[in-house]
N, CA, C and O atoms as a printed pandas DataFrame, in Angstrom:
     atom_number atom_name residue_name chain_id  residue_number  x_coord  y_coord  z_coord
0              1         N          MET        A               1  -22.848   10.732   -6.211
1              2        CA          MET        A               1  -22.329   10.231   -4.959
2              3         C          MET        A               1  -23.314    9.224   -4.363
3              4         O          MET        A               1  -24.521    9.466   -4.332
4              5         N          GLN        A               2  -22.799    8.126   -3.904
5              6        CA          GLN        A               2  -23.627    7.103   -3.274
6              7         C          GLN        A               2  -23.832    7.426   -1.796
7              8         O          GLN        A               2  -23.003    8.080   -1.163
8              9         N          ASP        A               3  -24.951    6.954   -1.268
9             10        CA          ASP        A               3  -25.203    7.110    0.153
10            11         C          ASP        A               3  -24.305    6.155    0.932
11            12         O          ASP        A               3  -23.653    5.277    0.367
12            13         N          GLU        A               4  -24.294    6.355    2.229
13            14        CA          GLU        A               4  -23.517    5.456    3.092
14            15         C          GLU        A               4  -24.233    4.120    3.197
15            16         O          GLU        A               4  -25.452    4.090    3.030
16            17         N          PRO        A               5  -23.571    3.051    3.455
17            18        CA          PRO        A               5  -22.153    2.945    3.773
18            19         C          PRO        A               5  -21.282    3.052    2.522
19            20         O          PRO        A               5  -21.711    2.755    1.407
20            21         N          THR        A               6  -20.069    3.478    2.748
21            22        CA          THR        A               6  -19.110    3.613    1.648
22            23         C          THR        A               6  -18.608    2.229    1.249
23            24         O          THR        A               6  -18.763    1.273    2.009
24            25         N          PRO        A               7  -18.006    2.112    0.065
25            26        CA          PRO        A               7  -17.418    0.819   -0.322
26            27         C          PRO        A               7  -16.407    0.309    0.710
27            28         O          PRO        A               7  -16.364   -0.887    0.995
28            29         N          THR        A               8  -15.606    1.198    1.263
29            30        CA          THR        A               8  -14.637    0.792    2.280
30            31         C          THR        A               8  -15.342    0.222    3.508
31            32         O          THR        A               8  -14.927   -0.802    4.052
32            33         N          GLU        A               9  -16.401    0.886    3.937
33            34        CA          GLU        A               9  -17.146    0.407    5.100
34            35         C          GLU        A               9  -17.803   -0.943    4.829
35            36         O          GLU        A               9  -17.833   -1.809    5.703
36            37         N          LEU        A              10  -18.327   -1.123    3.623
37            38        CA          LEU        A              10  -18.953   -2.400    3.264
38            39         C          LEU        A              10  -17.936   -3.539    3.267
39            40         O          LEU        A              10  -18.196   -4.612    3.811
40            41         N          ILE        A              11  -16.790   -3.300    2.662
41            42        CA          ILE        A              11  -15.758   -4.343    2.597
42            43         C          ILE        A              11  -15.276   -4.684    3.996
43            44         O          ILE        A              11  -15.106   -5.856    4.330
44            45         N          LYS        A              12  -15.056   -3.662    4.814
45            46        CA          LYS        A              12  -14.608   -3.898    6.192
46            47         C          LYS        A              12  -15.656   -4.684    6.971
47            48         O          LYS        A              12  -15.303   -5.575    7.744
48            49         N          ALA        A              13  -16.931   -4.374    6.786
49            50        CA          ALA        A              13  -17.995   -5.079    7.497
50            51         C          ALA        A              13  -18.028   -6.555    7.101
51            52         O          ALA        A              13  -18.197   -7.422    7.959
52            53         N          VAL        A              14  -17.869   -6.843    5.825
53            54        CA          VAL        A              14  -17.849   -8.236    5.365
54            55         C          VAL        A              14  -16.646   -8.957    5.957
55            56         O          VAL        A              14  -16.779  -10.071    6.466
56            57         N          ALA        A              15  -15.470   -8.332    5.896
57            58        CA          ALA        A              15  -14.259   -8.957    6.441
58            59         C          ALA        A              15  -14.417   -9.222    7.932
59            60         O          ALA        A              15  -14.058  -10.298    8.412
60            61         N          ASP        A              16  -14.946   -8.261    8.662
61            62        CA          ASP        A              16  -15.143   -8.439   10.107
62            63         C          ASP        A              16  -16.144   -9.567   10.394
63            64         O          ASP        A              16  -15.930  -10.367   11.304
64            65         N          PHE        A              17  -17.222   -9.630    9.630
65            66        CA          PHE        A              17  -18.204  -10.709    9.806
66            67         C          PHE        A              17  -17.558  -12.066    9.566
67            68         O          PHE        A              17  -17.721  -12.991   10.362
68            69         N          LEU        A              18  -16.821  -12.179    8.463
69            70        CA          LEU        A              18  -16.164  -13.453    8.164
70            71         C          LEU        A              18  -15.143  -13.814    9.243
71            72         O          LEU        A              18  -15.054  -14.967    9.664
72            73         N          ARG        A              19  -14.382  -12.827    9.681
73            74        CA          ARG        A              19  -13.336  -13.056   10.688
74            75         C          ARG        A              19  -13.937  -13.476   12.034
75            76         O          ARG        A              19  -13.451  -14.406   12.677
76            77         N          ASN        A              20  -14.991  -12.784   12.445
77            78        CA          ASN        A              20  -15.522  -12.980   13.796
78            79         C          ASN        A              20  -16.624  -14.035   13.904
79            80         O          ASN        A              20  -16.772  -14.670   14.948
80            81         N          GLU        A              21  -17.387  -14.222   12.846
81            82        CA          GLU        A              21  -18.538  -15.130   12.926
82            83         C          GLU        A              21  -18.330  -16.453   12.183
83            84         O          GLU        A              21  -18.818  -17.493   12.625
84            85         N          ILE        A              22  -17.622  -16.419   11.078
85            86        CA          ILE        A              22  -17.491  -17.618   10.242
86            87         C          ILE        A              22  -16.190  -18.365   10.508
87            88         O          ILE        A              22  -16.188  -19.593   10.591
88            89         N          THR        A              23  -15.095  -17.642   10.639
89            90        CA          THR        A              23  -13.787  -18.287   10.830
90            91         C          THR        A              23  -13.778  -19.266   12.004
91            92         O          THR        A              23  -13.219  -20.355   11.870
92            93         N          PRO        A              24  -14.379  -18.923   13.156
93            94        CA          PRO        A              24  -14.313  -19.860   14.286
94            95         C          PRO        A              24  -14.979  -21.221   14.033
95            96         O          PRO        A              24  -14.659  -22.194   14.717
96            97         N          VAL        A              25  -15.896  -21.302   13.064
97            98        CA          VAL        A              25  -16.605  -22.566   12.839
98            99         C          VAL        A              25  -16.104  -23.334   11.621
99           100         O          VAL        A              25  -16.604  -24.423   11.337
100          101         N          ILE        A              26  -15.138  -22.797   10.903
101          102        CA          ILE        A              26  -14.589  -23.460    9.714
102          103         C          ILE        A              26  -13.247  -24.069   10.088
103          104         O          ILE        A              26  -12.465  -23.457   10.815
104          105         N          LYS        A              27  -12.981  -25.256    9.600
105          106        CA          LYS        A              27  -11.741  -25.955    9.926
106          107         C          LYS        A              27  -11.011  -26.388    8.647
107          108         O          LYS        A              27  -11.580  -26.417    7.555
108          109         N          GLY        A              28   -9.738  -26.720    8.827
109          110        CA          GLY        A              28   -8.943  -27.311    7.758
110          111         C          GLY        A              28   -8.645  -26.370    6.614
111          112         O          GLY        A              28   -8.451  -25.169    6.807
112          113         N          HIS        A              29   -8.609  -26.935    5.413
113          114        CA          HIS        A              29   -8.219  -26.176    4.219
114          115         C          HIS        A              29   -9.206  -25.048    3.920
115          116         O          HIS        A              29   -8.814  -23.984    3.441
116          117         N          LYS        A              30  -10.481  -25.285    4.203
117          118        CA          LYS        A              30  -11.472  -24.222    3.990
118          119         C          LYS        A              30  -11.206  -23.029    4.910
119          120         O          LYS        A              30  -11.435  -21.885    4.518
120          121         N          ALA        A              31  -10.728  -23.283    6.120
121          122        CA          ALA        A              31  -10.387  -22.193    7.042
122          123         C          ALA        A              31   -9.218  -21.393    6.487
123          124         O          ALA        A              31   -9.197  -20.166    6.573
124          125         N          PHE        A              32   -8.248  -22.093    5.919
125          126        CA          PHE        A              32   -7.109  -21.416    5.295
126          127         C          PHE        A              32   -7.579  -20.527    4.148
127          128         O          PHE        A              32   -7.187  -19.364    4.058
128          129         N          LYS        A              33   -8.422  -21.078    3.270
129          130        CA          LYS        A              33   -8.943  -20.296    2.138
130          131         C          LYS        A              33   -9.746  -19.093    2.630
131          132         O          LYS        A              33   -9.683  -18.016    2.038
132          133         N          LEU        A              34  -10.483  -19.275    3.690
133          134        CA          LEU        A              34  -11.257  -18.178    4.266
134          135         C          LEU        A              34  -10.333  -17.072    4.763
135          136         O          LEU        A              34  -10.596  -15.893    4.525
136          137         N          ARG        A              35   -9.243  -17.446    5.457
137          138        CA          ARG        A              35   -8.285  -16.443    5.946
138          139         C          ARG        A              35   -7.633  -15.696    4.779
139          140         O          ARG        A              35   -7.398  -14.491    4.865
140          141         N          VAL        A              36   -7.344  -16.409    3.695
141          142        CA          VAL        A              36   -6.787  -15.756    2.502
142          143         C          VAL        A              36   -7.785  -14.739    1.959
143          144         O          VAL        A              36   -7.403  -13.625    1.600
144          145         N          GLY        A              37   -9.044  -15.108    1.898
145          146        CA          GLY        A              37  -10.074  -14.189    1.425
146          147         C          GLY        A              37  -10.229  -12.967    2.321
147          148         O          GLY        A              37  -10.378  -11.847    1.835
148          149         N          ILE        A              38  -10.193  -13.188    3.628
149          150        CA          ILE        A              38  -10.279  -12.076    4.582
150          151         C          ILE        A              38   -9.084  -11.154    4.415
151          152         O          ILE        A              38   -9.234   -9.932    4.429
152          153         N          ASN        A              39   -7.903  -11.726    4.260
153          154        CA          ASN        A              39   -6.702  -10.907    4.043
154          155         C          ASN        A              39   -6.831  -10.080    2.770
155          156         O          ASN        A              39   -6.402   -8.927    2.734
156          157         N          ALA        A              40   -7.416  -10.657    1.729
157          158        CA          ALA        A              40   -7.614   -9.906    0.479
158          159         C          ALA        A              40   -8.580   -8.740    0.705
159          160         O          ALA        A              40   -8.348   -7.639    0.204
160          161         N          LEU        A              41   -9.648   -8.971    1.448
161          162        CA          LEU        A              41  -10.590   -7.888    1.742
162          163         C          LEU        A              41   -9.918   -6.795    2.568
163          164         O          LEU        A              41  -10.140   -5.607    2.331
164          165         N          ASP        A              42   -9.097   -7.196    3.537
165          166        CA          ASP        A              42   -8.370   -6.209    4.335
166          167         C          ASP        A              42   -7.417   -5.391    3.468
167          168         O          ASP        A              42   -7.291   -4.181    3.655
168          169         N          LEU        A              43   -6.751   -6.043    2.525
169          170        CA          LEU        A              43   -5.831   -5.356    1.609
170          171         C          LEU        A              43   -6.592   -4.335    0.764
171          172         O          LEU        A              43   -6.143   -3.199    0.608
172          173         N          VAL        A              44   -7.727   -4.732    0.225
173          174        CA          VAL        A              44   -8.529   -3.806   -0.593
174          175         C          VAL        A              44   -8.989   -2.613    0.243
175          176         O          VAL        A              44   -8.995   -1.480   -0.240
176          177         N          THR        A              45   -9.370   -2.863    1.481
177          178        CA          THR        A              45   -9.774   -1.768    2.370
178          179         C          THR        A              45   -8.635   -0.777    2.555
179          180         O          THR        A              45   -8.836    0.435    2.473
180          181         N          ARG        A              46   -7.426   -1.305    2.809
181          182        CA          ARG        A              46   -6.272   -0.410    2.975
182          183         C          ARG        A              46   -5.970    0.334    1.675
183          184         O          ARG        A              46   -5.613    1.512    1.709
184          185         N          GLN        A              47   -6.106   -0.334    0.541
185          186        CA          GLN        A              47   -5.878    0.350   -0.736
186          187         C          GLN        A              47   -6.854    1.502   -0.911
187          188         O          GLN        A              47   -6.454    2.612   -1.262
188          189         N          LEU        A              48   -8.118    1.246   -0.671
189          190        CA          LEU        A              48   -9.129    2.300   -0.826
190          191         C          LEU        A              48   -8.884    3.460    0.129
191          192         O          LEU        A              48   -9.143    4.616   -0.207
192          193         N          THR        A              49   -8.389    3.149    1.311
193          194        CA          THR        A              49   -8.174    4.166    2.335
194          195         C          THR        A              49   -6.905    4.981    2.101
195          196         O          THR        A              49   -6.908    6.200    2.268
196          197         N          LEU        A              50   -5.822    4.311    1.716
197          198        CA          LEU        A              50   -4.509    4.949    1.693
198          199         C          LEU        A              50   -3.960    5.288    0.308
199          200         O          LEU        A              50   -3.180    6.230    0.164
200          201         N          GLU        A              51   -4.356    4.541   -0.692
201          202        CA          GLU        A              51   -3.660    4.620   -1.969
202          203         C          GLU        A              51   -3.719    5.995   -2.634
203          204         O          GLU        A              51   -2.708    6.462   -3.158
204          205         N          GLN        A              52   -4.858    6.640   -2.623
205          206        CA          GLN        A              52   -4.980    7.931   -3.300
206          207         C          GLN        A              52   -4.021    8.961   -2.707
207          208         O          GLN        A              52   -3.323    9.655   -3.447
208          209         N          GLY        A              53   -3.983    9.063   -1.397
209          210        CA          GLY        A              53   -3.068   10.005   -0.744
210          211         C          GLY        A              53   -1.616    9.636   -0.961
211          212         O          GLY        A              53   -0.777   10.501   -1.213
212          213         N          ASN        A              54   -1.318    8.337   -0.863
213          214        CA          ASN        A              54    0.052    7.882   -1.082
214          215         C          ASN        A              54    0.501    8.169   -2.511
215          216         O          ASN        A              54    1.620    8.629   -2.737
216          217         N          ASP        A              55   -0.379    7.894   -3.473
217          218        CA          ASP        A              55   -0.029    8.134   -4.877
218          219         C          ASP        A              55    0.210    9.617   -5.149
219          220         O          ASP        A              55    1.136    9.978   -5.876
220          221         N          ALA        A              56   -0.626   10.473   -4.564
221          222        CA          ALA        A              56   -0.456   11.916   -4.758
222          223         C          ALA        A              56    0.867   12.387   -4.166
223          224         O          ALA        A              56    1.567   13.198   -4.771
224          225         N          ALA        A              57    1.207   11.881   -2.989
225          226        CA          ALA        A              57    2.475   12.270   -2.355
226          227         C          ALA        A              57    3.667   11.753   -3.160
227          228         O          ALA        A              57    4.666   12.454   -3.320
228          229         N          GLU        A              58    3.556   10.528   -3.663
229          230        CA          GLU        A              58    4.637    9.969   -4.481
230          231         C          GLU        A              58    4.824   10.786   -5.758
231          232         O          GLU        A              58    5.954   11.094   -6.137
232          233         N          ALA        A              59    3.736   11.132   -6.414
233          234        CA          ALA        A              59    3.819   11.929   -7.642
234          235         C          ALA        A              59    4.453   13.289   -7.353
235          236         O          ALA        A              59    5.272   13.768   -8.138
236          237         N          ALA        A              60    4.087   13.909   -6.245
237          238        CA          ALA        A              60    4.665   15.213   -5.894
238          239         C          ALA        A              60    6.172   15.089   -5.661
239          240         O          ALA        A              60    6.942   15.942   -6.103
240          241         N          ARG        A              61    6.593   14.024   -4.967
241          242        CA          ARG        A              61    8.035   13.824   -4.748
242          243         C          ARG        A              61    8.756   13.604   -6.073
243          244         O          ARG        A              61    9.836   14.152   -6.294
244          245         N          LEU        A              62    8.163   12.810   -6.948
245          246        CA          LEU        A              62    8.788   12.540   -8.245
246          247         C          LEU        A              62    8.886   13.803   -9.099
247          248         O          LEU        A              62    9.903   14.034   -9.755
248          249         N          LYS        A              63    7.846   14.607   -9.093
249          250        CA          LYS        A              63    7.870   15.851   -9.864
250          251         C          LYS        A              63    9.013   16.743   -9.397
251          252         O          LYS        A              63    9.721   17.343  -10.206
252          253         N          GLU        A              64    9.182   16.823   -8.084
253          254        CA          GLU        A              64   10.266   17.634   -7.548
254          255         C          GLU        A              64   11.627   17.005   -7.860
255          256         O          GLU        A              64   12.558   17.700   -8.268
256          257         N          LEU        A              65   11.734   15.724   -7.672
257          258        CA          LEU        A              65   12.994   15.013   -7.892
258          259         C          LEU        A              65   13.438   15.089   -9.347
259          260         O          LEU        A              65   14.619   15.286   -9.634
260          261         N          LEU        A              66   12.486   14.931  -10.261
261          262        CA          LEU        A              66   12.807   14.893  -11.690
262          263         C          LEU        A              66   12.661   16.245  -12.372
263          264         O          LEU        A              66   13.080   16.421  -13.516
264          265         N          ASP        A              67   12.072   17.189  -11.672
265          266        CA          ASP        A              67   11.754   18.487  -12.271
266          267         C          ASP        A              67   10.985   18.266  -13.577
267          268         O          ASP        A              67   11.322   18.815  -14.626
268          269         N          ALA        A              68    9.944   17.443  -13.471
269          270        CA          ALA        A              68    9.136   17.072  -14.633
270          271         C          ALA        A              68    7.694   16.912  -14.194
271          272         O          ALA        A              68    7.392   16.826  -13.003
272          273         N          ASP        A              69    6.820   16.873  -15.170
273          274        CA          ASP        A              69    5.403   16.677  -14.901
274          275         C          ASP        A              69    4.949   15.427  -15.636
275          276         O          ASP        A              69    5.585   15.000  -16.600
276          277         N          GLY        A              70    3.858   14.846  -15.186
277          278        CA          GLY        A              70    3.308   13.666  -15.835
278          279         C          GLY        A              70    2.511   12.851  -14.836
279          280         O          GLY        A              70    2.398   13.210  -13.663
280          281         N          SER        A              71    1.960   11.745  -15.322
281          282        CA          SER        A              71    1.221   10.844  -14.447
282          283         C          SER        A              71    2.208   10.089  -13.563
283          284         O          SER        A              71    3.414   10.096  -13.812
284          285         N          LEU        A              72    1.694    9.453  -12.552
285          286        CA          LEU        A              72    2.553    8.686  -11.656
286          287         C          LEU        A              72    3.310    7.602  -12.428
287          288         O          LEU        A              72    4.501    7.396  -12.197
288          289         N          ILE        A              73    2.642    6.928  -13.318
289          290        CA          ILE        A              73    3.301    5.878  -14.120
290          291         C          ILE        A              73    4.400    6.485  -14.976
291          292         O          ILE        A              73    5.504    5.944  -15.045
292          293         N          GLU        A              74    4.111    7.592  -15.624
293          294        CA          GLU        A              74    5.121    8.247  -16.469
294          295         C          GLU        A              74    6.324    8.705  -15.647
295          296         O          GLU        A              74    7.469    8.538  -16.064
296          297         N          LEU        A              75    6.057    9.276  -14.487
297          298        CA          LEU        A              75    7.151    9.754  -13.638
298          299         C          LEU        A              75    8.004    8.600  -13.118
299          300         O          LEU        A              75    9.228    8.711  -13.052
300          301         N          ASN        A              76    7.362    7.500  -12.749
301          302        CA          ASN        A              76    8.122    6.339  -12.294
302          303         C          ASN        A              76    8.961    5.754  -13.427
303          304         O          ASN        A              76   10.094    5.329  -13.204
304          305         N          ARG        A              77    8.413    5.729  -14.633
305          306        CA          ARG        A              77    9.193    5.253  -15.788
306          307         C          ARG        A              77   10.379    6.173  -16.052
307          308         O          ARG        A              77   11.478    5.709  -16.355
308          309         N          ALA        A              78   10.154    7.468  -15.937
309          310        CA          ALA        A              78   11.241    8.427  -16.152
310          311         C          ALA        A              78   12.339    8.230  -15.113
311          312         O          ALA        A              78   13.523    8.262  -15.449
312          313         N          LEU        A              79   11.956    8.028  -13.858
313          314        CA          LEU        A              79   12.952    7.781  -12.819
314          315         C          LEU        A              79   13.709    6.490  -13.096
315          316         O          LEU        A              79   14.934    6.452  -12.981
316          317         N          SER        A              80   13.003    5.450  -13.454
317          318        CA          SER        A              80   13.650    4.168  -13.773
318          319         C          SER        A              80   14.641    4.325  -14.925
319          320         O          SER        A              80   15.748    3.788  -14.879
320          321         N          ASP        A              81   14.239    5.055  -15.946
321          322        CA          ASP        A              81   15.135    5.285  -17.089
322          323         C          ASP        A              81   16.386    6.041  -16.653
323          324         O          ASP        A              81   17.498    5.699  -17.055
324          325         N          LYS        A              82   16.201    7.059  -15.837
325          326        CA          LYS        A              82   17.360    7.840  -15.377
326          327         C          LYS        A              82   18.291    6.994  -14.506
327          328         O          LYS        A              82   19.511    7.133  -14.588
328          329         N          ILE        A              83   17.731    6.133  -13.688
329          330        CA          ILE        A              83   18.557    5.240  -12.875
330          331         C          ILE        A              83   19.307    4.271  -13.786
331          332         O          ILE        A              83   20.506    4.059  -13.607
332          333         N          ALA        A              84   18.619    3.687  -14.752
333          334        CA          ALA        A              84   19.241    2.726  -15.674
334          335         C          ALA        A              84   20.366    3.371  -16.478
335          336         O          ALA        A              84   21.368    2.720  -16.774
336          337         N          LYS        A              85   20.210    4.628  -16.827
337          338        CA          LYS        A              85   21.228    5.336  -17.615
338          339         C          LYS        A              85   22.345    5.905  -16.740
339          340         O          LYS        A              85   23.322    6.445  -17.259
340          341         N          GLY        A              86   22.210    5.791  -15.430
341          342        CA          GLY        A              86   23.218    6.322  -14.529
342          343         C          GLY        A              86   23.114    7.819  -14.309
343          344         O          GLY        A              86   24.026    8.430  -13.751
344          345         N          GLU        A              87   22.013    8.418  -14.741
345          346        CA          GLU        A              87   21.823    9.860  -14.569
346          347         C          GLU        A              87   21.383   10.206  -13.152
347          348         O          GLU        A              87   21.546   11.342  -12.706
348          349         N          VAL        A              88   20.829    9.235  -12.451
349          350        CA          VAL        A              88   20.364    9.403  -11.084
350          351         C          VAL        A              88   20.889    8.212  -10.291
351          352         O          VAL        A              88   20.818    7.072  -10.751
352          353         N          ASP        A              89   21.420    8.483   -9.091
353          354        CA          ASP        A              89   21.876    7.395   -8.228
354          355         C          ASP        A              89   21.611    7.776   -6.771
355          356         O          ASP        A              89   20.997    8.806   -6.493
356          357         N          LEU        A              90   22.074    6.945   -5.853
357          358        CA          LEU        A              90   21.780    7.173   -4.444
358          359         C          LEU        A              90   22.395    8.456   -3.901
359          360         O          LEU        A              90   22.046    8.890   -2.804
360          361         N          GLN        A              91   23.299    9.065   -4.647
361          362        CA          GLN        A              91   23.878   10.340   -4.235
362          363         C          GLN        A              91   22.997   11.520   -4.651
363          364         O          GLN        A              91   23.206   12.644   -4.195
364          365         N          THR        A              92   22.017   11.266   -5.513
365          366        CA          THR        A              92   21.119   12.313   -5.984
366          367         C          THR        A              92   20.251   12.795   -4.825
367          368         O          THR        A              92   19.591   12.004   -4.152
368          369         N          SER        A              93   20.267   14.085   -4.610
369          370        CA          SER        A              93   19.507   14.674   -3.511
370          371         C          SER        A              93   18.028   14.288   -3.591
371          372         O          SER        A              93   17.375   14.493   -4.614
372          373         N          GLY        A              94   17.521   13.734   -2.513
373          374        CA          GLY        A              94   16.111   13.393   -2.410
374          375         C          GLY        A              94   15.743   11.983   -2.854
375          376         O          GLY        A              94   14.645   11.514   -2.555
376          377         N          LEU        A              95   16.638   11.301   -3.560
377          378        CA          LEU        A              95   16.265    9.986   -4.084
378          379         C          LEU        A              95   16.083    8.958   -2.964
379          380         O          LEU        A              95   15.079    8.246   -2.937
380          381         N          VAL        A              96   17.026    8.877   -2.063
381          382        CA          VAL        A              96   16.930    7.885   -0.986
382          383         C          VAL        A              96   15.663    8.123   -0.165
383          384         O          VAL        A              96   14.938    7.182    0.156
384          385         N          GLU        A              97   15.408    9.362    0.165
385          386        CA          GLU        A              97   14.213    9.691    0.944
386          387         C          GLU        A              97   12.944    9.315    0.180
387          388         O          GLU        A              97   11.996    8.789    0.763
388          389         N          HIS        A              98   12.931    9.586   -1.124
389          390        CA          HIS        A              98   11.765    9.235   -1.947
390          391         C          HIS        A              98   11.552    7.722   -1.967
391          392         O          HIS        A              98   10.435    7.245   -1.766
392          393         N          LEU        A              99   12.607    6.985   -2.207
393          394        CA          LEU        A              99   12.488    5.530   -2.286
394          395         C          LEU        A              99   12.049    4.940   -0.943
395          396         O          LEU        A              99   11.235    4.018   -0.897
396          397         N          TRP        A             100   12.596    5.479    0.146
397          398        CA          TRP        A             100   12.231    4.994    1.466
398          399         C          TRP        A             100   10.758    5.267    1.764
399          400         O          TRP        A             100   10.046    4.377    2.228
400          401         N          GLN        A             101   10.302    6.478    1.504
401          402        CA          GLN        A             101    8.906    6.818    1.788
402          403         C          GLN        A             101    7.960    6.013    0.904
403          404         O          GLN        A             101    6.911    5.561    1.362
404          405         N          THR        A             102    8.328    5.835   -0.354
405          406        CA          THR        A             102    7.497    5.039   -1.257
406          407         C          THR        A             102    7.386    3.604   -0.745
407          408         O          THR        A             102    6.306    3.014   -0.770
408          409         N          THR        A             103    8.496    3.050   -0.285
409          410        CA          THR        A             103    8.493    1.696    0.267
410          411         C          THR        A             103    7.608    1.616    1.499
411          412         O          THR        A             103    6.813    0.686    1.637
412          413         N          MET        A             104    7.740    2.580    2.388
413          414        CA          MET        A             104    6.931    2.584    3.605
414          415         C          MET        A             104    5.438    2.724    3.272
415          416         O          MET        A             104    4.601    2.075    3.899
416          417         N          ASP        A             105    5.109    3.563    2.296
417          418        CA          ASP        A             105    3.707    3.723    1.897
418          419         C          ASP        A             105    3.152    2.429    1.309
419          420         O          ASP        A             105    2.002    2.073    1.566
420          421         N          LYS        A             106    3.957    1.732    0.529
421          422        CA          LYS        A             106    3.507    0.467   -0.057
422          423         C          LYS        A             106    3.324   -0.597    1.026
423          424         O          LYS        A             106    2.369   -1.371    0.980
424          425         N          LEU        A             107    4.228   -0.636    1.990
425          426        CA          LEU        A             107    4.091   -1.591    3.093
426          427         C          LEU        A             107    2.859   -1.298    3.944
427          428         O          LEU        A             107    2.226   -2.224    4.449
428          429         N          ALA        A             108    2.515   -0.030    4.108
429          430        CA          ALA        A             108    1.318    0.340    4.878
430          431         C          ALA        A             108    0.069   -0.281    4.272
431          432         O          ALA        A             108   -0.874   -0.616    4.989
432          433         N          VAL        A             109    0.060   -0.433    2.962
433          434        CA          VAL        A             109   -1.074   -1.043    2.275
434          435         C          VAL        A             109   -0.932   -2.559    2.249
435          436         O          VAL        A             109   -1.864   -3.286    2.593
436          437         N          ASP        A             110    0.234   -3.024    1.840
437          438        CA          ASP        A             110    0.418   -4.442    1.564
438          439         C          ASP        A             110    0.697   -5.290    2.806
439          440         O          ASP        A             110    0.112   -6.362    2.959
440          441         N          GLN        A             111    1.569   -4.834    3.684
441          442        CA          GLN        A             111    1.998   -5.651    4.828
442          443         C          GLN        A             111    2.175   -4.807    6.091
443          444         O          GLN        A             111    3.290   -4.715    6.605
444          445         N          PRO        A             112    1.127   -4.199    6.599
445          446        CA          PRO        A             112    1.278   -3.304    7.751
446          447         C          PRO        A             112    1.664   -4.015    9.048
447          448         O          PRO        A             112    1.994   -3.357   10.034
448          449         N          ASN        A             113    1.628   -5.328    9.061
449          450        CA          ASN        A             113    1.975   -6.053   10.276
450          451         C          ASN        A             113    3.390   -6.609   10.269
451          452         O          ASN        A             113    3.790   -7.282   11.220
452          453         N          TYR        A             114    4.159   -6.341    9.212
453          454        CA          TYR        A             114    5.561   -6.772    9.190
454          455         C          TYR        A             114    6.279   -6.167   10.386
455          456         O          TYR        A             114    6.150   -4.974   10.658
456          457         N          ALA        A             115    7.021   -6.979   11.083
457          458        CA          ALA        A             115    7.744   -6.498   12.265
458          459         C          ALA        A             115    8.723   -5.385   11.897
459          460         O          ALA        A             115    8.832   -4.394   12.619
460          461         N          SER        A             116    9.426   -5.538   10.792
461          462        CA          SER        A             116   10.398   -4.513   10.382
462          463         C          SER        A             116    9.697   -3.199   10.052
463          464         O          SER        A             116   10.207   -2.127   10.378
464          465         N          TYR        A             117    8.550   -3.273    9.419
465          466        CA          TYR        A             117    7.772   -2.077    9.098
466          467         C          TYR        A             117    7.353   -1.372   10.394
467          468         O          TYR        A             117    7.517   -0.159   10.531
468          469         N          LYS        A             118    6.815   -2.137   11.331
469          470        CA          LYS        A             118    6.392   -1.559   12.605
470          471         C          LYS        A             118    7.578   -0.945   13.350
471          472         O          LYS        A             118    7.457    0.119   13.956
472          473         N          ARG        A             119    8.715   -1.622   13.298
473          474        CA          ARG        A             119    9.904   -1.091   13.977
474          475         C          ARG        A             119   10.301    0.251   13.362
475          476         O          ARG        A             119   10.610    1.197   14.086
476          477         N          GLU        A             120   10.292    0.334   12.042
477          478        CA          GLU        A             120   10.654    1.580   11.371
478          479         C          GLU        A             120    9.676    2.698   11.683
479          480         O          GLU        A             120   10.082    3.851   11.831
480          481         N          LEU        A             121    8.412    2.379   11.784
481          482        CA          LEU        A             121    7.420    3.397   12.171
482          483         C          LEU        A             121    7.728    3.936   13.564
483          484         O          LEU        A             121    7.548    5.123   13.837
484          485         N          GLY        A             122    8.189    3.056   14.434
485          486        CA          GLY        A             122    8.495    3.448   15.798
486          487         C          GLY        A             122    9.740    4.305   15.921
487          488         O          GLY        A             122    9.918    4.985   16.931
488          489         N          THR        A             123   10.613    4.290   14.911
489          490        CA          THR        A             123   11.843    5.077   14.972
490          491         C          THR        A             123   11.635    6.491   14.470
491          492         O          THR        A             123   12.543    7.317   14.572
492          493         N          LYS        A             124   10.467    6.790   13.930
493          494        CA          LYS        A             124   10.224    8.142   13.400
494          495         C          LYS        A             124    9.538    9.005   14.423
495          496         O          LYS        A             124    9.254   10.172   14.155
């Protein structure tokens, strides 16, 4: 185990420094590239923070839905195969809820500022 700061804390500190100290003095295309880099660091921070829990929850839902065991990739492939073969559809108990939660978990990492995502969070 490494001492603190954690990788997440280090990445966040770099992103915050770039956002607060460097961005205000950079102009033009370089400012755009800098914002892209900051967004990438923010995305990695969210992945490190959320992905493990989200993946575990997704795998648990898939195991229950498919009544099968396996890695997350294997379970997702099995679900895709069953959908393609018509063995599973939107009438299948739990599928809509699984797909919705998986989508929301992915948006939490990838695009947490989407207005539609925020609106949906507010309806729960």
